[in-house]
CSV table of C-alpha atoms and ligand atoms in Angstrom, one decimal:
chain,number,residue,atom,x,y,z
A,1,MET,CA,0.0,0.0,0.0
A,2,GLY,CA,1.3,3.5,-0.8
A,3,TYR,CA,1.2,6.4,1.6
A,4,ARG,CA,-2.0,7.8,0.0
A,5,ASP,CA,-3.9,4.5,0.4
A,6,ILE,CA,-2.7,4.2,4.0
A,7,ILE,CA,-3.8,7.6,5.1
A,8,GLU,CA,-7.1,7.3,3.2
A,9,ARG,CA,-7.8,4.0,5.0
A,10,ILE,CA,-6.9,5.5,8.4
A,11,TYR,CA,-9.0,8.6,7.7
A,12,SER,CA,-12.1,6.5,6.9
A,13,GLU,CA,-11.5,4.3,9.9
A,14,LEU,CA,-11.1,7.2,12.3
A,15,LYS,CA,-13.2,10.0,10.9
A,16,ASP,CA,-16.0,9.3,13.4
A,17,TYR,CA,-13.6,8.6,16.3
A,18,LYS,CA,-14.8,11.7,18.2
A,19,GLY,CA,-15.8,12.5,21.8
A,20,VAL,CA,-12.7,10.6,22.9
A,21,GLY,CA,-11.0,13.5,24.7
A,22,GLU,CA,-11.2,17.1,25.6
A,23,VAL,CA,-10.0,20.2,23.7
A,24,ALA,CA,-7.5,22.1,25.9
A,25,GLY,CA,-9.1,24.7,28.0
A,26,TYR,CA,-6.5,25.8,30.5
A,27,ILE,CA,-5.4,28.4,27.8
A,28,PRO,CA,-8.8,29.8,27.2
A,29,ALA,CA,-8.3,30.8,23.6
A,30,LEU,CA,-7.5,27.1,22.7
A,31,SER,CA,-11.0,26.1,23.6
A,32,ALA,CA,-12.2,27.8,20.4
A,33,ALA,CA,-10.8,24.8,18.3
A,34,ASN,CA,-13.3,22.6,16.5
A,35,PRO,CA,-13.1,19.2,18.2
A,36,ASP,CA,-14.1,17.4,15.0
A,37,SER,CA,-11.2,18.7,12.9
A,38,TYR,CA,-9.0,15.9,11.6
A,39,GLY,CA,-6.3,16.1,9.0
A,40,ILE,CA,-3.2,14.1,8.1
A,41,THR,CA,-0.3,15.1,5.9
A,42,VAL,CA,2.7,12.9,4.9
A,43,ALA,CA,5.7,14.9,3.6
A,44,THR,CA,8.3,12.8,1.8
A,45,LEU,CA,12.0,13.5,1.1
A,46,GLU,CA,11.1,13.2,-2.6
A,47,GLY,CA,8.9,16.3,-2.3
A,48,ASP,CA,5.5,14.7,-2.2
A,49,LEU,CA,2.9,16.2,0.1
A,50,ILE,CA,0.1,13.7,0.6
A,51,SER,CA,-2.9,15.0,2.6
A,52,ILE,CA,-6.4,14.1,3.6
A,53,GLY,CA,-9.0,15.9,5.7
A,54,ASP,CA,-8.6,19.3,7.4
A,55,THR,CA,-5.0,19.9,6.5
A,56,SER,CA,-5.6,23.6,5.7
A,57,ASP,CA,-7.0,24.3,9.2
A,58,LYS,CA,-4.5,26.4,11.2
A,59,PHE,CA,-3.8,25.5,14.8
A,60,THR,CA,-1.1,26.6,17.3
A,61,ILE,CA,1.7,24.2,17.5
A,62,GLN,CA,2.3,24.8,21.2
A,63,SER,CA,4.9,22.4,22.6
A,64,ILE,CA,6.0,21.3,19.1
A,65,SER,CA,7.7,24.7,19.0
A,66,LYS,CA,10.1,23.3,21.7
A,67,VAL,CA,11.9,21.3,18.9
A,68,PHE,CA,12.4,24.4,16.9
A,69,THR,CA,13.7,26.6,19.7
A,70,PHE,CA,16.0,23.8,20.9
A,71,THR,CA,17.4,23.4,17.4
A,72,MET,CA,18.1,27.2,17.2
A,73,VAL,CA,19.8,27.3,20.6
A,74,VAL,CA,21.9,24.2,20.0
A,75,ARG,CA,23.1,25.7,16.7
A,76,LEU,CA,24.8,28.5,18.6
A,77,LEU,CA,25.5,27.0,22.0
A,78,GLY,CA,26.3,23.4,21.1
A,79,GLU,CA,26.9,21.0,23.9
A,80,LYS,CA,26.9,23.8,26.6
A,81,ILE,CA,23.1,23.5,26.7
A,82,TRP,CA,23.5,20.3,28.7
A,83,ASP,CA,24.9,22.4,31.6
A,84,HIS,CA,21.4,23.8,32.0
A,85,VAL,CA,19.0,21.0,31.1
A,86,GLY,CA,19.0,17.2,31.2
A,87,ARG,CA,18.2,14.6,28.6
A,88,GLU,CA,16.2,12.0,30.4
A,89,PRO,CA,12.4,11.3,30.2
A,90,SER,CA,10.6,13.0,33.1
A,91,GLY,CA,7.7,10.6,33.6
A,92,ASN,CA,5.8,13.6,34.9
A,93,ALA,CA,3.2,15.9,33.3
A,94,PHE,CA,4.5,18.5,30.8
A,95,ASN,CA,4.0,21.3,33.2
A,96,SER,CA,5.0,19.6,36.5
A,97,LEU,CA,7.0,21.3,39.2
A,98,ILE,CA,7.6,18.3,41.2
A,99,GLN,CA,11.1,17.2,40.1
A,100,LEU,CA,12.6,20.6,39.9
A,101,GLU,CA,13.3,21.0,43.6
A,102,LEU,CA,14.9,17.6,43.9
A,103,GLU,CA,17.0,18.2,40.9
A,104,LYS,CA,18.0,21.7,42.0
A,105,GLY,CA,16.5,23.7,39.1
A,106,ILE,CA,17.9,21.6,36.2
A,107,PRO,CA,14.9,20.4,34.3
A,108,ARG,CA,14.9,16.8,33.1
A,109,ASN,CA,14.7,17.5,29.4
A,110,PRO,CA,14.1,20.4,26.9
A,111,PHE,CA,10.7,19.2,25.8
A,112,ILE,CA,8.8,19.6,29.1
A,113,ASN,CA,7.8,23.1,30.0
A,114,ALA,CA,10.5,23.6,32.6
A,115,GLY,CA,13.2,22.6,30.1
A,116,ALA,CA,11.7,24.6,27.3
A,117,LEU,CA,11.6,27.7,29.5
A,118,VAL,CA,15.4,27.3,30.2
A,119,VAL,CA,15.9,27.0,26.4
A,120,THR,CA,13.9,30.1,25.8
A,121,ASP,CA,16.1,31.9,28.3
A,122,LYS,CA,19.1,31.0,26.2
A,123,LEU,CA,17.3,31.9,23.0
A,124,ILE,CA,16.8,35.5,24.4
A,125,ASP,CA,20.6,35.6,25.2
A,126,LEU,CA,21.6,34.3,21.8
A,127,TYR,CA,19.3,36.1,19.4
A,128,GLU,CA,18.9,39.9,19.3
A,129,ASN,CA,15.2,39.7,18.3
A,130,PRO,CA,14.1,36.2,19.5
A,131,LEU,CA,10.5,36.4,18.2
A,132,GLU,CA,11.6,37.6,14.7
A,133,SER,CA,14.2,34.9,14.7
A,134,ILE,CA,11.7,32.2,15.6
A,135,LEU,CA,9.4,33.3,12.8
A,136,LYS,CA,12.2,33.4,10.4
A,137,GLU,CA,13.2,29.9,11.5
A,138,VAL,CA,9.8,28.3,10.9
A,139,ASN,CA,9.4,30.1,7.6
A,140,ASP,CA,12.8,28.8,6.5
A,141,LEU,CA,11.8,25.3,7.6
A,142,ASN,CA,8.8,25.6,5.3
A,143,CYS,CA,11.0,26.8,2.4
A,144,HIS,CA,8.9,30.0,2.5
A,145,LYS,CA,6.0,28.3,0.7
A,146,SER,CA,3.5,30.2,2.8
A,147,ASN,CA,3.5,32.8,5.5
A,148,ILE,CA,3.7,31.3,9.0
A,149,GLU,CA,2.7,33.7,11.8
A,150,PHE,CA,2.0,33.9,15.5
A,151,ASP,CA,-1.6,33.6,16.7
A,152,ASN,CA,-1.7,36.8,18.7
A,153,ALA,CA,-5.0,36.0,20.5
A,154,VAL,CA,-3.7,32.6,21.7
A,155,ALA,CA,-0.4,34.1,22.8
A,156,LEU,CA,-2.1,36.8,24.8
A,157,SER,CA,-4.5,34.3,26.4
A,158,GLU,CA,-1.6,32.1,27.4
A,159,ILE,CA,0.4,35.1,28.9
A,160,GLU,CA,-2.7,36.2,30.9
A,161,HIS,CA,-3.1,32.7,32.3
A,162,SER,CA,0.6,31.7,32.7
A,163,TYR,CA,0.5,31.2,36.5
A,164,ARG,CA,2.1,27.8,36.4
A,165,ASN,CA,4.8,28.6,33.8
A,166,LEU,CA,5.7,31.7,35.6
A,167,ALA,CA,6.0,29.7,38.8
A,168,LEU,CA,8.4,27.3,37.0
A,169,VAL,CA,10.5,30.2,35.7
A,170,ASN,CA,10.7,31.8,39.1
A,171,PHE,CA,11.6,28.5,40.8
A,172,ILE,CA,14.3,27.8,38.2
A,173,LYS,CA,15.6,31.3,38.6
A,174,SER,CA,15.9,30.8,42.3
A,175,TYR,CA,18.5,28.1,41.6
A,176,GLY,CA,20.4,30.5,39.2
A,177,ASN,CA,19.5,28.5,36.1
A,178,ILE,CA,17.7,31.4,34.4
A,179,LYS,CA,19.2,34.7,33.6
A,180,ASN,CA,16.5,36.9,32.0
A,181,ASP,CA,13.4,38.6,33.4
A,182,PRO,CA,10.7,35.9,34.1
A,183,HIS,CA,8.0,38.0,32.3
A,184,LYS,CA,10.2,38.4,29.2
A,185,ILE,CA,10.7,34.6,29.1
A,186,ILE,CA,6.9,33.9,29.5
A,187,GLU,CA,6.2,36.4,26.7
A,188,THR,CA,8.7,34.9,24.3
A,189,TYR,CA,7.7,31.3,25.2
A,190,SER,CA,4.0,32.0,24.9
A,191,TYR,CA,4.5,33.5,21.4
A,192,GLN,CA,6.7,30.6,20.3
A,193,CYS,CA,3.9,28.3,21.4
A,194,SER,CA,1.3,30.3,19.4
A,195,ILE,CA,3.0,29.7,16.0
A,196,SER,CA,0.1,28.9,13.8
A,197,MET,CA,0.5,26.2,11.2
A,198,ASN,CA,-1.6,23.7,9.3
A,199,ALA,CA,-0.8,20.0,9.0
A,200,LYS,CA,1.0,20.5,5.6
A,201,GLU,CA,3.2,23.1,7.0
A,202,LEU,CA,3.9,21.1,10.2
A,203,ALA,CA,4.9,18.0,8.3
A,204,SER,CA,7.1,20.0,5.9
A,205,SER,CA,8.9,21.8,8.7
A,206,PHE,CA,10.0,18.5,10.2
A,207,LEU,CA,11.6,17.1,7.1
A,208,PHE,CA,15.0,18.3,8.1
A,209,LEU,CA,15.0,15.7,10.9
A,210,ALA,CA,14.2,13.0,8.4
A,211,ASN,CA,17.1,14.2,6.2
A,212,GLY,CA,20.2,14.6,8.4
A,213,GLY,CA,19.5,18.3,9.2
A,214,VAL,CA,19.0,19.5,5.6
A,215,LEU,CA,15.7,20.6,4.0
A,216,PRO,CA,15.3,18.3,1.0
A,217,GLU,CA,13.2,20.8,-1.0
A,218,CYS,CA,15.4,23.9,-0.8
A,219,GLY,CA,18.7,22.4,0.3
A,220,LYS,CA,19.0,24.7,3.4
A,221,LYS,CA,21.1,23.2,6.2
A,222,ILE,CA,19.2,23.6,9.5
A,223,CYS,CA,21.6,21.6,11.7
A,224,GLU,CA,24.4,19.1,11.7
A,225,PRO,CA,23.6,15.5,10.9
A,226,ARG,CA,24.7,14.7,14.5
A,227,SER,CA,22.2,17.2,15.9
A,228,ALA,CA,19.4,15.8,13.8
A,229,LYS,CA,20.2,12.3,15.2
A,230,ARG,CA,20.2,13.7,18.7
A,231,ILE,CA,17.0,15.7,18.4
A,232,ASN,CA,15.3,12.6,17.0
A,233,ALA,CA,16.6,10.7,20.0
A,234,LEU,CA,15.2,13.3,22.4
A,235,MET,CA,11.8,13.2,20.6
A,236,LEU,CA,11.7,9.5,20.9
A,237,THR,CA,12.4,9.5,24.6
A,238,CYS,CA,10.8,12.8,25.7
A,239,GLY,CA,8.6,14.1,22.9
A,240,LEU,CA,5.2,13.1,24.4
A,241,TYR,CA,6.0,13.9,28.1
A,242,ASN,CA,4.8,11.1,30.4
A,243,GLU,CA,3.4,9.2,27.5
A,244,SER,CA,6.7,9.0,25.6
A,245,GLY,CA,7.2,5.3,26.5
A,246,ASP,CA,3.7,4.4,25.4
A,247,PHE,CA,4.2,6.4,22.2
A,248,ALA,CA,7.5,4.6,21.4
A,249,TYR,CA,5.7,1.3,22.1
A,250,ARG,CA,2.7,2.0,20.0
A,251,VAL,CA,4.1,4.1,17.2
A,252,GLY,CA,7.8,3.5,17.2
A,253,LEU,CA,8.9,6.8,15.8
A,254,PRO,CA,10.5,10.0,17.2
A,255,GLY,CA,7.5,12.4,17.7
A,256,LYS,CA,6.4,15.6,19.3
A,257,SER,CA,2.9,16.7,20.4
A,258,GLY,CA,1.3,20.0,21.5
A,259,VAL,CA,-1.8,20.9,23.4
A,260,GLY,CA,-3.1,22.7,20.3
A,261,GLY,CA,-3.9,19.2,18.9
A,262,GLY,CA,-1.0,18.7,16.6
A,263,VAL,CA,1.3,15.7,16.6
A,264,VAL,CA,4.2,15.1,14.3
A,265,ALA,CA,6.6,12.1,13.8
A,266,VAL,CA,9.6,11.3,11.6
A,267,ILE,CA,10.8,8.3,9.8
A,268,PRO,CA,14.5,9.1,9.3
A,269,GLY,CA,15.5,8.8,5.6
A,270,ARG,CA,11.9,8.8,4.4
A,271,LEU,CA,9.3,11.2,5.7
A,272,ALA,CA,7.6,13.3,8.3
A,273,ILE,CA,3.9,12.9,9.1
A,274,ALA,CA,1.7,15.5,10.9
A,275,VAL,CA,-1.8,14.9,12.3
A,276,TYR,CA,-4.2,17.5,13.6
A,277,SER,CA,-7.1,16.5,15.9
A,278,PRO,CA,-7.6,18.7,18.9
A,279,GLU,CA,-9.3,16.3,21.4
A,280,LEU,CA,-6.6,15.5,24.0
A,281,ASN,CA,-6.1,12.8,26.5
A,282,ALA,CA,-5.2,13.4,30.1
A,283,ASN,CA,-1.5,13.8,29.2
A,284,GLY,CA,-2.3,16.7,26.8
A,285,ASN,CA,-1.7,14.6,23.7
A,286,SER,CA,-4.0,14.3,20.7
A,287,VAL,CA,-6.0,11.0,21.1
A,288,ARG,CA,-6.8,10.5,17.5
A,289,GLY,CA,-3.4,11.9,16.5
A,290,ILE,CA,-1.6,9.1,18.3
A,291,GLU,CA,-4.1,6.5,17.1
A,292,THR,CA,-3.5,7.6,13.5
A,293,LEU,CA,0.3,7.4,13.9
A,294,GLU,CA,0.0,3.9,15.5
A,295,ARG,CA,-2.1,2.7,12.5
A,296,PHE,CA,0.3,4.4,10.1
A,297,THR,CA,3.4,2.5,11.2
A,298,THR,CA,1.3,-0.7,11.5
A,299,TYR,CA,-0.1,-0.6,8.0
A,300,LEU,CA,3.2,0.6,6.6
A,301,GLY,CA,5.0,-2.2,8.4
A,302,GLU,CA,7.8,0.2,9.4
A,303,SER,CA,9.1,2.2,12.3
A,304,VAL,CA,12.6,3.0,13.5
A,305,PHE,CA,12.8,-0.4,15.2
B,401,LIG,N1,1.9,26.6,25.8
B,401,LIG,C1,1.6,25.4,26.4
B,401,LIG,C2,2.0,25.4,27.9
B,401,LIG,O1,3.0,25.9,28.2
B,401,LIG,C3,2.3,24.2,25.8
B,401,LIG,C4,2.1,22.9,26.5
B,401,LIG,C5,2.0,21.7,25.5
B,401,LIG,O2,1.7,21.9,24.3
B,401,LIG,N2,2.0,20.6,26.1
B,401,LIG,O3,1.2,25.1,28.8
């Protein structure tokens, strides 16, 4: 079966798979999402973009942005990032505070909120205009095929309700592992989370990780092959928070999710696949998104294992 046949089959199997989770509401603006939206895009290294369903619907990528900001920081800081954040799965919720005290302000990994906030602190140090640089990065990743922007309403809604993230930043700062002003970090972080994409753009923007750090379409080098390998390893072990083990078991691919309802995964050497479906499970991951990816690797008969 080709990719199109596979995603058509999954789409018809799962298009009525609704009412299985909740749209995120703790950032009030996210609750405006249509719970029934469902779209799948496969982007291949050969340049094919194979889509079905609501793949033109825009959604905020939320935690998926953590992969992009981490890539930007590692590009300039290299291995020194590991003085500030770990690289082990956390086993706790994405916005948990619980480990931080025991581990003296060094977050477990860059893909939980605590770790991503430390990465954003570094981004502010390294880039003169961090928000402009983030937008440039995501538009570069999409080879400037469309105009990717922030969703201002979602960013402002998150900033207004960022009690927990602000607590994380302040707590980490008390250990000396954050340099910049906590409010500046929350603002930058909330805007990076509000990057608005559709499934086609999301799949395309992860192709560099399927291709040793180089965008296959426009040839731009995003990172070293070694970094691409390592970012994939981090996604595999930490990309779905406290569900990363289950995702590796069921799907068998490096992946990253966000509470906006997007989830993306990579088959190195072949493709990236993005799914949008905003009903989330208790871990903040798209229920139908994960089910889709599980069926995708099952029907394809391939994963990284
Ligand atoms: N902006 C969200 C937050 O910090 C991102 C979380 C997520 O997607 N898991 O709460």
